[in-house]
Short mmCIF file of C-alpha atoms in Angstrom, two decimals:
data_model
loop_
_atom_site.label_atom_id
_atom_site.label_comp_id
_atom_site.label_asym_id
_atom_site.label_seq_id
_atom_site.Cartn_x
_atom_site.Cartn_y
_atom_site.Cartn_z
CA UNK A 1 -0.91 6.20 6.56
CA UNK A 2 -0.71 5.56 2.82
CA UNK A 3 -2.46 2.33 1.84
CA UNK A 4 -2.33 2.53 -1.97
CA UNK A 5 -1.04 4.84 -4.66
CA UNK A 6 -0.87 4.98 -8.44
CA UNK A 7 -3.28 5.17 -11.35
CA UNK A 8 -7.05 4.72 -10.89
CA UNK A 9 -7.83 1.03 -11.31
CA UNK A 10 -4.17 0.10 -10.94
CA UNK A 11 -3.30 1.02 -7.37
CA UNK A 12 -0.29 -0.56 -5.65
CA UNK A 13 0.71 -0.79 -2.00
CA UNK A 14 3.81 1.00 -0.69
CA UNK A 15 6.88 -1.06 0.13
CA UNK A 16 6.34 -3.02 3.37
CA UNK A 17 7.77 -1.64 6.62
CA UNK A 18 7.73 1.85 5.14
CA UNK A 19 5.15 4.06 6.79
CA UNK A 20 4.19 6.91 4.45
CA UNK A 21 2.16 9.37 6.46
CA UNK A 22 0.09 12.49 5.96
CA UNK A 23 -1.01 14.68 8.87
CA UNK A 24 -3.44 17.55 8.34
CA UNK A 25 -3.82 20.09 11.14
CA UNK A 26 -5.82 23.15 10.22
CA UNK A 27 -4.10 24.76 7.26
CA UNK A 28 -0.85 22.80 7.82
CA UNK A 29 0.12 19.46 6.39
CA UNK A 30 3.18 17.32 7.10
CA UNK A 31 4.35 13.76 6.82
CA UNK A 32 7.05 11.25 6.02
CA UNK A 33 7.44 9.68 2.58
CA UNK A 34 9.74 6.84 3.64
CA UNK A 35 13.09 8.57 3.21
CA UNK A 36 12.15 12.23 3.34
CA UNK A 37 9.87 14.49 5.33
CA UNK A 38 7.59 17.12 3.84
CA UNK A 39 5.42 19.93 5.15
CA UNK A 40 3.58 23.01 4.08
CA UNK A 41 0.23 24.77 4.00
CA UNK A 42 -2.95 24.39 1.97
CA UNK A 43 -6.53 25.58 1.98
CA UNK A 44 -9.78 23.83 1.17
CA UNK A 45 -11.89 25.23 -1.67
CA UNK A 46 -14.95 23.07 -2.33
CA UNK A 47 -13.72 19.52 -2.88
CA UNK A 48 -10.17 20.63 -3.63
CA UNK A 49 -7.07 21.09 -1.50
CA UNK A 50 -5.05 23.96 -2.93
CA UNK A 51 -1.39 23.81 -1.94
CA UNK A 52 -0.26 27.28 -0.93
CA UNK A 53 3.30 26.27 -0.16
CA UNK A 54 5.11 23.01 0.32
CA UNK A 55 8.62 21.86 1.18
CA UNK A 56 10.48 18.57 1.35
CA UNK A 57 13.86 17.35 2.45
CA UNK A 58 16.16 15.76 -0.13
CA UNK A 59 17.90 12.83 1.50
CA UNK A 60 19.03 10.14 -0.92
CA UNK A 61 18.34 6.45 -0.42
CA UNK A 62 17.81 3.13 -2.21
CA UNK A 63 16.68 3.57 -5.80
CA UNK A 64 13.37 1.75 -5.38
CA UNK A 65 12.41 3.94 -2.43
CA UNK A 66 13.44 7.12 -4.21
CA UNK A 67 11.32 6.15 -7.22
CA UNK A 68 8.35 5.55 -4.91
CA UNK A 69 8.90 8.88 -3.15
CA UNK A 70 9.21 10.73 -6.43
CA UNK A 71 5.87 9.33 -7.62
CA UNK A 72 4.25 10.09 -4.26
CA UNK A 73 5.46 13.70 -4.25
CA UNK A 74 4.43 14.24 -7.86
CA UNK A 75 0.87 13.21 -7.05
CA UNK A 76 0.70 15.17 -3.80
CA UNK A 77 2.41 18.39 -4.83
CA UNK A 78 0.25 19.18 -7.83
CA UNK A 79 -1.15 22.66 -7.03
CA UNK A 80 -4.77 21.45 -7.20
CA UNK A 81 -5.67 18.15 -5.52
CA UNK A 82 -9.22 16.78 -5.22
CA UNK A 83 -10.08 14.96 -2.00
CA UNK A 84 -12.80 12.49 -0.99
CA UNK A 85 -13.47 10.77 2.34
CA UNK A 86 -15.35 7.46 2.08
CA UNK A 87 -15.57 4.66 4.68
CA UNK A 88 -12.79 6.19 6.72
CA UNK A 89 -10.40 6.45 3.78
CA UNK A 90 -9.00 9.69 2.44
CA UNK A 91 -8.37 9.69 -1.31
CA UNK A 92 -6.36 12.47 -2.90
CA UNK A 93 -6.45 12.65 -6.68
CA UNK A 94 -4.55 14.84 -9.09
CA UNK A 95 -3.52 14.72 -12.72
CA UNK A 96 -0.59 12.49 -11.64
CA UNK A 97 -2.66 9.75 -9.94
CA UNK A 98 -4.30 8.75 -6.65
CA UNK A 99 -3.17 8.49 -3.01
CA UNK A 100 -5.36 6.47 -0.63
CA UNK A 101 -4.85 6.92 3.12
CA UNK A 102 -6.25 5.07 6.12
CA UNK A 103 -6.22 6.11 9.74
CA UNK A 104 -3.33 4.70 11.72
CA UNK A 105 -0.59 5.40 14.17
CA UNK A 106 2.72 5.44 12.37
CA UNK A 107 6.18 5.15 13.87
CA UNK A 108 7.55 8.49 12.78
CA UNK A 109 11.11 7.51 13.69
CA UNK A 110 13.13 4.48 12.61
CA UNK A 111 13.92 2.96 16.01
CA UNK A 112 17.36 4.54 16.19
CA UNK A 113 16.76 5.49 19.84
CA UNK A 114 15.61 2.02 20.95
CA UNK A 115 18.73 1.41 23.03
CA UNK A 116 17.12 1.17 26.45
CA UNK A 117 17.93 -2.53 26.85
CA UNK A 118 21.56 -2.31 25.78
CA UNK A 119 24.16 -3.30 28.36
CA UNK A 120 27.89 -3.98 28.43
CA UNK A 121 28.56 -1.34 25.74
CA UNK A 122 31.98 0.30 25.48
CA UNK A 123 31.53 2.49 22.36
CA UNK A 124 28.61 3.90 20.38
CA UNK A 125 28.23 5.34 16.87
CA UNK A 126 25.31 7.09 15.20
CA UNK A 127 24.40 7.03 11.51
CA UNK A 128 21.70 9.01 9.78
CA UNK A 129 18.89 6.88 11.20
CA UNK A 130 20.60 3.99 12.98
CA UNK A 131 22.67 3.47 16.12
CA UNK A 132 25.53 1.01 16.62
CA UNK A 133 27.02 -0.28 19.85
CA UNK A 134 30.31 -2.10 20.44
CA UNK A 135 30.17 -4.51 23.38
CA UNK A 136 32.99 -5.40 25.75
CA UNK A 137 33.12 -8.91 24.26
CA UNK A 138 33.95 -7.30 20.86
CA UNK A 139 30.58 -8.13 19.31
CA UNK A 140 28.30 -5.47 17.86
CA UNK A 141 24.60 -4.55 18.14
CA UNK A 142 22.58 -2.09 16.05
CA UNK A 143 19.06 -0.65 15.87
CA UNK A 144 17.21 1.67 13.52
CA UNK A 145 16.90 1.98 9.77
CA UNK A 146 17.91 -1.31 8.16
CA UNK A 147 16.58 -1.23 4.61
CA UNK A 148 20.13 -1.36 3.27
CA UNK A 149 21.34 -3.92 5.81
CA UNK A 150 23.29 -1.37 7.85
CA UNK A 151 22.16 -3.03 11.09
CA UNK A 152 23.16 -6.56 10.07
CA UNK A 153 26.19 -6.72 12.37
CA UNK A 154 25.12 -9.71 14.47
CA UNK A 155 27.96 -11.90 13.23
CA UNK A 156 30.77 -9.45 13.85
CA UNK A 157 33.48 -10.53 16.32
CA UNK A 158 36.91 -9.27 17.37
CA UNK A 159 35.73 -5.71 16.73
CA UNK A 160 37.63 -2.82 18.28
CA UNK A 161 35.77 0.21 16.85
CA UNK A 162 32.50 0.95 15.04
CA UNK A 163 31.49 3.91 12.88
CA UNK A 164 28.23 4.67 11.13
CA UNK A 165 27.60 6.52 7.88
CA UNK A 166 24.36 7.59 6.30
CA UNK A 167 23.22 4.06 5.43
CA UNK A 168 26.23 1.90 6.14
CA UNK A 169 28.17 0.64 9.16
CA UNK A 170 31.90 0.04 9.43
CA UNK A 171 33.76 -2.15 11.91
CA UNK A 172 37.48 -2.19 12.67
CA UNK A 173 38.79 -5.60 13.69
CA UNK A 174 41.60 -6.35 16.13
CA UNK A 175 43.92 -7.45 13.31
CA UNK A 176 43.67 -4.08 11.54
CA UNK A 177 41.27 -5.21 8.85
CA UNK A 178 37.85 -3.66 8.23
CA UNK A 179 34.33 -4.93 7.58
CA UNK A 180 31.30 -2.99 6.37
CA UNK A 181 27.62 -3.58 5.70
CA UNK A 182 24.81 -1.49 4.24
CA UNK A 183 24.41 0.68 1.19
CA UNK A 184 27.29 0.10 -1.22
CA UNK A 185 26.05 1.95 -4.29
CA UNK A 186 29.16 4.14 -4.40
CA UNK A 187 31.56 1.47 -3.16
CA UNK A 188 31.64 2.83 0.40
CA UNK A 189 31.67 -0.73 1.77
CA UNK A 190 34.57 -1.92 -0.44
CA UNK A 191 37.02 -2.13 2.47
CA UNK A 192 37.78 -5.83 2.26
CA UNK A 193 41.38 -5.28 1.18
CA UNK A 194 42.30 -2.76 3.86
CA UNK A 195 45.03 -3.75 6.32
CA UNK A 196 47.00 -1.97 9.02
CA UNK A 197 44.04 0.28 9.90
CA UNK A 198 43.96 2.06 13.28
CA UNK A 199 40.70 4.01 12.97
CA UNK A 200 37.77 4.44 10.58
CA UNK A 201 35.22 7.15 9.78
CA UNK A 202 32.06 7.04 7.70
CA UNK A 203 30.35 9.83 5.76
CA UNK A 204 27.22 9.88 3.67
CA UNK A 205 28.58 7.86 0.78
CA UNK A 206 32.25 7.32 1.64
CA UNK A 207 34.43 5.53 4.18
CA UNK A 208 37.82 6.63 5.48
CA UNK A 209 40.56 4.57 7.10
CA UNK A 210 43.57 5.77 9.09
CA UNK A 211 46.59 3.48 8.70
CA UNK A 212 49.17 2.78 11.38
CA UNK A 213 51.80 4.74 9.43
CA UNK A 214 49.75 7.94 9.56
CA UNK A 215 48.53 7.78 5.97
CA UNK A 216 44.87 7.64 4.99
CA UNK A 217 42.75 5.62 2.55
CA UNK A 218 39.20 6.23 1.39
CA UNK A 219 36.56 4.53 -0.76
CA UNK A 220 33.14 5.52 -2.01
CA UNK A 221 31.80 8.62 -3.67
CA UNK A 222 34.37 11.34 -4.27
CA UNK A 223 32.20 13.65 -6.35
CA UNK A 224 33.32 16.57 -4.18
CA UNK A 225 36.87 15.34 -3.60
CA UNK A 226 36.07 13.87 -0.19
CA UNK A 227 38.19 10.79 -0.92
CA UNK A 228 41.25 12.72 -2.14
CA UNK A 229 43.36 11.88 0.92
CA UNK A 230 46.15 9.96 -0.79
CA UNK A 231 48.78 12.58 -0.01
CA UNK A 232 47.94 12.95 3.68
CA UNK A 233 50.67 11.98 6.11
CA UNK A 234 51.30 12.21 9.84
CA UNK A 235 47.56 11.88 10.60
CA UNK A 236 46.43 10.74 14.08
CA UNK A 237 42.63 10.93 13.71
CA UNK A 238 40.09 11.14 10.88
CA UNK A 239 36.43 12.15 10.67
CA UNK A 240 33.92 12.15 7.82
CA UNK A 241 31.02 14.52 7.23
CA UNK A 242 28.32 14.30 4.60
CA UNK A 243 30.58 15.22 1.68
CA UNK A 244 33.87 16.18 3.33
CA UNK A 245 36.73 14.52 5.21
CA UNK A 246 38.95 15.94 7.96
CA UNK A 247 42.25 14.77 9.35
CA UNK A 248 43.99 15.72 12.60
CA UNK A 249 47.79 15.83 12.32
CA UNK A 250 50.28 14.97 15.06
CA UNK A 251 51.23 18.66 15.36
CA UNK A 252 47.59 19.43 16.34
CA UNK A 253 46.80 21.15 13.04
CA UNK A 254 43.98 20.05 10.73
CA UNK A 255 43.55 19.26 7.02
CA UNK A 256 40.30 18.83 5.13
CA UNK A 257 39.01 18.01 1.65
CA UNK A 258 35.59 17.87 0.01
CA UNK A 259 32.51 20.03 -0.43
CA UNK A 260 33.25 23.49 0.94
CA UNK A 261 30.71 26.18 -0.12
CA UNK A 262 29.62 26.84 3.50
CA UNK A 263 33.29 26.94 4.54
CA UNK A 264 33.37 23.69 6.53
CA UNK A 265 36.83 22.83 5.18
CA UNK A 266 38.41 26.17 6.10
CA UNK A 267 40.51 24.84 8.99
CA UNK A 268 43.98 25.96 7.90
CA UNK A 269 44.30 28.28 10.90
CA UNK A 270 43.23 25.73 13.51
CA UNK A 271 45.92 24.90 16.05
CA UNK A 272 46.19 23.03 19.34
CA UNK A 273 43.39 20.63 18.30
CA UNK A 274 43.09 17.25 20.02
CA UNK A 275 39.91 15.89 18.36
CA UNK A 276 37.88 16.63 15.23
CA UNK A 277 34.37 15.69 14.15
CA UNK A 278 32.42 16.43 10.98
CA UNK A 279 28.69 17.02 10.60
CA UNK A 280 26.39 17.58 7.67
CA UNK A 281 27.89 20.87 6.47
CA UNK A 282 30.01 21.90 9.44
CA UNK A 283 33.24 20.92 11.19
CA UNK A 284 34.03 20.95 14.90
CA UNK A 285 37.39 20.87 16.68
CA UNK A 286 38.19 20.29 20.35
CA UNK A 287 41.17 22.22 21.69
CA UNK A 288 43.57 21.03 24.40
CA UNK A 289 42.24 23.63 26.83
CA UNK A 290 38.71 22.19 26.65
CA UNK A 291 37.29 24.90 24.40
CA UNK A 292 35.72 24.22 21.02
CA UNK A 293 35.87 25.78 17.53
CA UNK A 294 33.56 25.23 14.57
CA UNK A 295 33.24 26.32 10.94
CA UNK A 296 30.70 25.81 8.17
CA UNK A 297 26.95 26.18 7.86
CA UNK A 298 25.44 27.75 10.97
CA UNK A 299 21.81 28.26 9.98
CA UNK A 300 20.55 26.49 13.10
CA UNK A 301 23.32 27.54 15.47
CA UNK A 302 25.25 24.27 15.18
CA UNK A 303 28.52 26.24 15.21
CA UNK A 304 27.66 28.34 18.28
CA UNK A 305 30.20 26.60 20.51
CA UNK A 306 32.38 29.61 21.33
CA UNK A 307 31.32 29.67 24.99
CA UNK A 308 31.88 25.99 25.71
CA UNK A 309 34.54 25.10 28.30
CA UNK A 310 35.60 21.95 30.07
CA UNK A 311 34.79 19.79 27.02
CA UNK A 312 36.44 16.36 26.68
CA UNK A 313 34.76 15.09 23.46
CA UNK A 314 32.67 16.50 20.62
CA UNK A 315 30.26 14.93 18.13
CA UNK A 316 28.56 16.48 15.11
CA UNK A 317 25.20 15.50 13.67
CA UNK A 318 23.66 16.75 10.47
CA UNK A 319 22.62 20.11 11.91
CA UNK A 320 23.57 19.90 15.59
CA UNK A 321 26.71 19.63 17.71
CA UNK A 322 27.18 17.80 21.01
CA UNK A 323 29.83 18.28 23.67
CA UNK A 324 30.76 15.99 26.56
CA UNK A 325 31.95 17.91 29.62
CA UNK A 326 34.58 16.86 32.14
CA UNK A 327 31.86 16.39 34.79
CA UNK A 328 30.20 13.83 32.47
CA UNK A 329 27.25 16.06 31.62
CA UNK A 330 26.40 16.97 28.03
CA UNK A 331 25.68 20.17 26.11
CA UNK A 332 24.25 20.57 22.62
CA UNK A 333 23.46 23.32 20.12
CA UNK A 334 21.80 23.45 16.72
CA UNK A 335 18.61 22.14 15.19
CA UNK A 336 16.34 20.61 17.82
CA UNK A 337 13.20 19.86 15.83
CA UNK A 338 13.24 16.21 16.94
CA UNK A 339 14.59 16.80 20.45
CA UNK A 340 18.13 15.78 19.52
CA UNK A 341 19.55 18.56 21.70
CA UNK A 342 17.51 17.69 24.80
CA UNK A 343 20.51 16.34 26.72
CA UNK A 344 20.46 18.75 29.63
CA UNK A 345 19.53 16.06 32.15
CA UNK A 346 22.12 13.52 31.14
CA UNK A 347 24.71 12.54 33.76
CA UNK A 348 27.54 10.01 34.09
CA UNK A 349 28.14 10.02 30.30
CA UNK A 350 31.55 8.88 29.02
CA UNK A 351 31.01 9.14 25.22
CA UNK A 352 28.57 10.83 22.84
CA UNK A 353 27.59 10.29 19.21
CA UNK A 354 25.34 12.29 16.89
CA UNK A 355 23.23 11.17 13.92
CA UNK A 356 21.06 13.11 11.53
CA UNK A 357 18.28 13.79 14.03
CA UNK A 358 19.31 11.90 17.17
CA UNK A 359 21.96 11.96 19.88
CA UNK A 360 23.37 8.98 21.75
CA UNK A 361 25.15 8.88 25.10
CA UNK A 362 27.16 6.02 26.61
CA UNK A 363 27.03 5.81 30.40
CA UNK A 364 29.86 4.57 32.62
CA UNK A 365 27.87 1.42 33.53
CA UNK A 366 27.74 0.33 29.88
CA UNK A 367 24.13 1.34 29.28
CA UNK A 368 23.03 3.78 26.60
CA UNK A 369 20.62 6.72 26.39
CA UNK A 370 19.32 8.45 23.27
CA UNK A 371 17.08 11.36 22.30
CA UNK A 372 15.60 12.58 19.03
CA UNK A 373 14.92 10.46 15.99
CA UNK A 374 11.12 10.49 15.99
CA UNK A 375 9.39 13.50 14.46
CA UNK A 376 6.85 14.97 16.90
CA UNK A 377 3.20 14.17 16.30
CA UNK A 378 2.27 17.81 15.87
CA UNK A 379 3.23 19.97 12.91
CA UNK A 380 6.95 20.31 12.27
CA UNK A 381 8.19 23.46 14.00
CA UNK A 382 9.44 26.42 12.04
CA UNK A 383 13.04 25.90 13.13
CA UNK A 384 13.02 22.44 11.56
CA UNK A 385 12.37 23.73 8.05
CA UNK A 386 15.58 23.34 6.01
CA UNK A 387 17.09 25.89 3.71
CA UNK A 388 15.40 24.32 0.70
CA UNK A 389 12.50 26.69 1.28
CA UNK A 390 14.81 29.65 0.63
CA UNK A 391 15.76 28.86 -2.96
CA UNK A 392 14.85 31.37 -5.65
CA UNK A 393 13.29 28.79 -7.99
CA UNK A 394 11.11 27.37 -5.23
CA UNK A 395 10.01 30.85 -4.17
CA UNK A 396 9.13 31.73 -7.78
CA UNK A 397 7.09 28.57 -8.44
CA UNK A 398 5.58 28.21 -4.96
CA UNK A 399 6.15 24.45 -4.61
CA UNK A 400 9.38 22.41 -4.66
CA UNK A 401 7.91 19.64 -6.81
CA UNK A 402 6.87 21.85 -9.69
CA UNK A 403 7.89 20.15 -12.94
CA UNK A 404 10.21 22.99 -13.96
CA UNK A 405 12.00 22.90 -10.58
CA UNK A 406 12.48 19.15 -10.93
CA UNK A 407 14.24 19.73 -14.26
CA UNK A 408 16.50 22.35 -12.67
CA UNK A 409 17.20 20.00 -9.75
CA UNK A 410 18.09 17.14 -12.12
CA UNK A 411 20.45 19.45 -14.03
CA UNK A 412 22.10 20.44 -10.75
CA UNK A 413 22.53 16.86 -9.51
CA UNK A 414 23.50 15.19 -12.80
CA UNK A 415 25.73 17.88 -14.29
CA UNK A 416 26.66 20.82 -12.05
CA UNK A 417 27.59 18.81 -8.97
CA UNK A 418 29.81 16.43 -10.95
CA UNK A 419 32.57 18.95 -11.66
CA UNK A 420 34.47 21.67 -9.75
CA UNK A 421 33.15 24.57 -11.86
CA UNK A 422 29.55 23.44 -11.47
CA UNK A 423 30.05 22.92 -7.74
CA UNK A 424 31.32 26.48 -7.45
CA UNK A 425 28.26 27.78 -9.32
CA UNK A 426 25.93 25.84 -7.00
CA UNK A 427 27.85 27.12 -3.99
CA UNK A 428 27.41 30.73 -5.07
CA UNK A 429 23.70 30.09 -5.67
CA UNK A 430 23.32 28.64 -2.16
CA UNK A 431 24.94 31.76 -0.69
CA UNK A 432 22.93 34.43 -2.52
CA UNK A 433 19.63 32.59 -2.90
CA UNK A 434 18.04 32.79 0.61
CA UNK A 435 17.74 36.60 0.91
CA UNK A 436 16.62 36.87 -2.72
CA UNK A 437 14.01 34.15 -2.23
CA UNK A 438 12.75 35.82 0.93
CA UNK A 439 12.29 39.09 -0.97
CA UNK A 440 10.37 37.27 -3.72
CA UNK A 441 8.15 35.58 -1.16
CA UNK A 442 7.34 38.93 0.43
CA UNK A 443 6.49 40.43 -3.01
CA UNK A 444 4.39 37.80 -4.87
CA UNK A 445 4.01 40.08 -7.89
CA UNK A 446 7.65 39.35 -8.71
CA UNK A 447 7.07 35.62 -9.18
CA UNK A 448 6.00 35.81 -12.88
CA UNK A 449 8.99 38.04 -13.63
CA UNK A 450 11.42 35.64 -11.94
CA UNK A 451 9.88 32.65 -13.71
CA UNK A 452 10.35 34.46 -17.03
CA UNK A 453 13.95 35.18 -16.09
CA UNK A 454 14.52 31.50 -15.36
CA UNK A 455 13.35 30.44 -18.83
CA UNK A 456 16.83 30.43 -20.45
CA UNK A 457 18.24 28.28 -17.63
CA UNK A 458 15.18 26.05 -17.76
CA UNK A 459 15.46 25.63 -21.54
CA UNK A 460 19.13 24.70 -21.31
CA UNK A 461 18.47 22.31 -18.40
CA UNK A 462 15.61 20.65 -20.28
CA UNK A 463 17.79 20.11 -23.34
CA UNK A 464 20.64 18.68 -21.28
CA UNK A 465 18.54 16.47 -18.99
CA UNK A 466 15.74 15.24 -21.25
CA UNK A 467 17.54 14.48 -24.51
CA UNK A 468 19.54 11.52 -25.71
CA UNK A 469 23.25 11.89 -26.61
CA UNK A 470 22.32 11.87 -30.31
CA UNK A 471 19.73 14.62 -29.77
CA UNK A 472 22.25 16.66 -27.76
CA UNK A 473 24.78 16.33 -30.59
CA UNK A 474 22.19 17.41 -33.14
CA UNK A 475 21.16 20.44 -31.08
CA UNK A 476 24.79 21.46 -30.48
CA UNK A 477 25.53 21.08 -34.20
CA UNK A 478 22.53 23.22 -35.06
CA UNK A 479 23.61 25.91 -32.60
CA UNK A 480 27.14 25.86 -34.04
CA UNK A 481 25.85 26.11 -37.62
CA UNK A 482 23.56 29.01 -36.77
CA UNK A 483 26.39 30.75 -34.91
CA UNK A 484 28.75 30.32 -37.89
CA UNK A 485 26.09 31.56 -40.31
CA UNK A 486 25.47 34.65 -38.17
CA UNK A 487 29.20 35.30 -37.90
CA UNK A 488 29.65 35.05 -41.69
CA UNK A 489 26.68 37.32 -42.27
CA UNK A 490 27.99 39.89 -39.77
CA UNK A 491 31.45 39.80 -41.33
CA UNK A 492 30.05 40.39 -44.83
CA UNK A 493 27.99 43.29 -43.55
CA UNK A 494 31.10 44.88 -42.08
CA UNK A 495 33.07 44.19 -45.26
CA UNK A 496 30.72 46.19 -47.41
CA UNK A 497 31.49 49.41 -45.57
CA UNK A 498 29.15 52.40 -45.48
CA UNK A 499 27.33 53.22 -48.71
CA UNK A 500 27.29 56.91 -49.71
CA UNK A 501 25.36 58.74 -52.48
CA UNK A 502 27.17 61.75 -53.94
CA UNK A 503 25.13 64.61 -55.12
#
């Protein structure tokens, strides 16, 4: 576990209650940096650890934790890291600073599956890394990640439904009003003025409410249009994915808005649907005949529900899908790196919920079971590696925290993803990048060529991301002046016409 990090002579301790871990097993390394997991391979040469390849997830969180993670990754993911073991401590040093580790047993999960003592529960909900339970007396309990206060529901009463987003929790009260706790950076908890609400749903950074008249309201981030539900009518159920929102209409058809590059909002042809649920980048619909349909990203098989029958309820996690059968058993497909799909032995289940890496089941006696959540102690399996490893830039540079890649990532997040055109560009990149990156990885000699080809994009991204507004204006003005000068020069050249010498 990480004990200190920072500059030599000025080391600081990580934030309390945040285990930052590093596990080395042979040529593999893996760990958790508080919010995100990372893994890869390295080799030892003398007193140096040379990173051969490394990958990390990119889940967002509180600003102070993200700043800590960014510093941690920058120190760790430098291609050449010197190591020293003294008095049981492992010190890694690079040009970016020091990381000091001590031996310890870290809780690799966040306690989201610690529901074994729950009783008298009538409904469950699962967030990214927390679990919420509604009791028969209308009070609420919660376990798991609580750095943003998403589990601070102890004072809730008269609650009729609970939903859980990435780092926030929403409660519907018996009088049709709504309460919310947790991360409110994008205003996803600003539900205090809502009235006449029949049902709620919570996504990564937004919250959706279904009103008694069949219309829908939403608050929070709408960077991908996930809150553009103002014109929806005749809705009977809503669900919220990471960056998309889905509504079930009374005629059993479905509408959806939000981020759509993997096709998770392409539900126009769905009919005879009785329940919808939204995952990370996929959408699932339950049909009246007990069969299931799904659209969107299917890299881990989370949409492979075509053979399901006798289903009475569905739930979608980040990269897995869960189905409750009429005989009260449960089925699941998709990513199973943390055991979130190990539900084959469950019986007497009356409701299911799915989080990022865990699955929750409510039993008929009011008790709760859960699987997943904690990353296994051994190296992360191959099927748990996300698509981030398949990006062309990462393949060309060999490590996701290379400085140039960070600039490209900042340009993507701060500029491309904030407008429809940029979102479309990113979507196309996500579609064509994996096979291209795989080819580059298989032919290392191409890496210098690809890096050279990325220079124009890198130069533009650097100018946009790392300059002040005044500097941007000056650069744009200079480009315009040069362009005008070249145009005038070219026009004068054409105006002269060909010059002939007569003999």
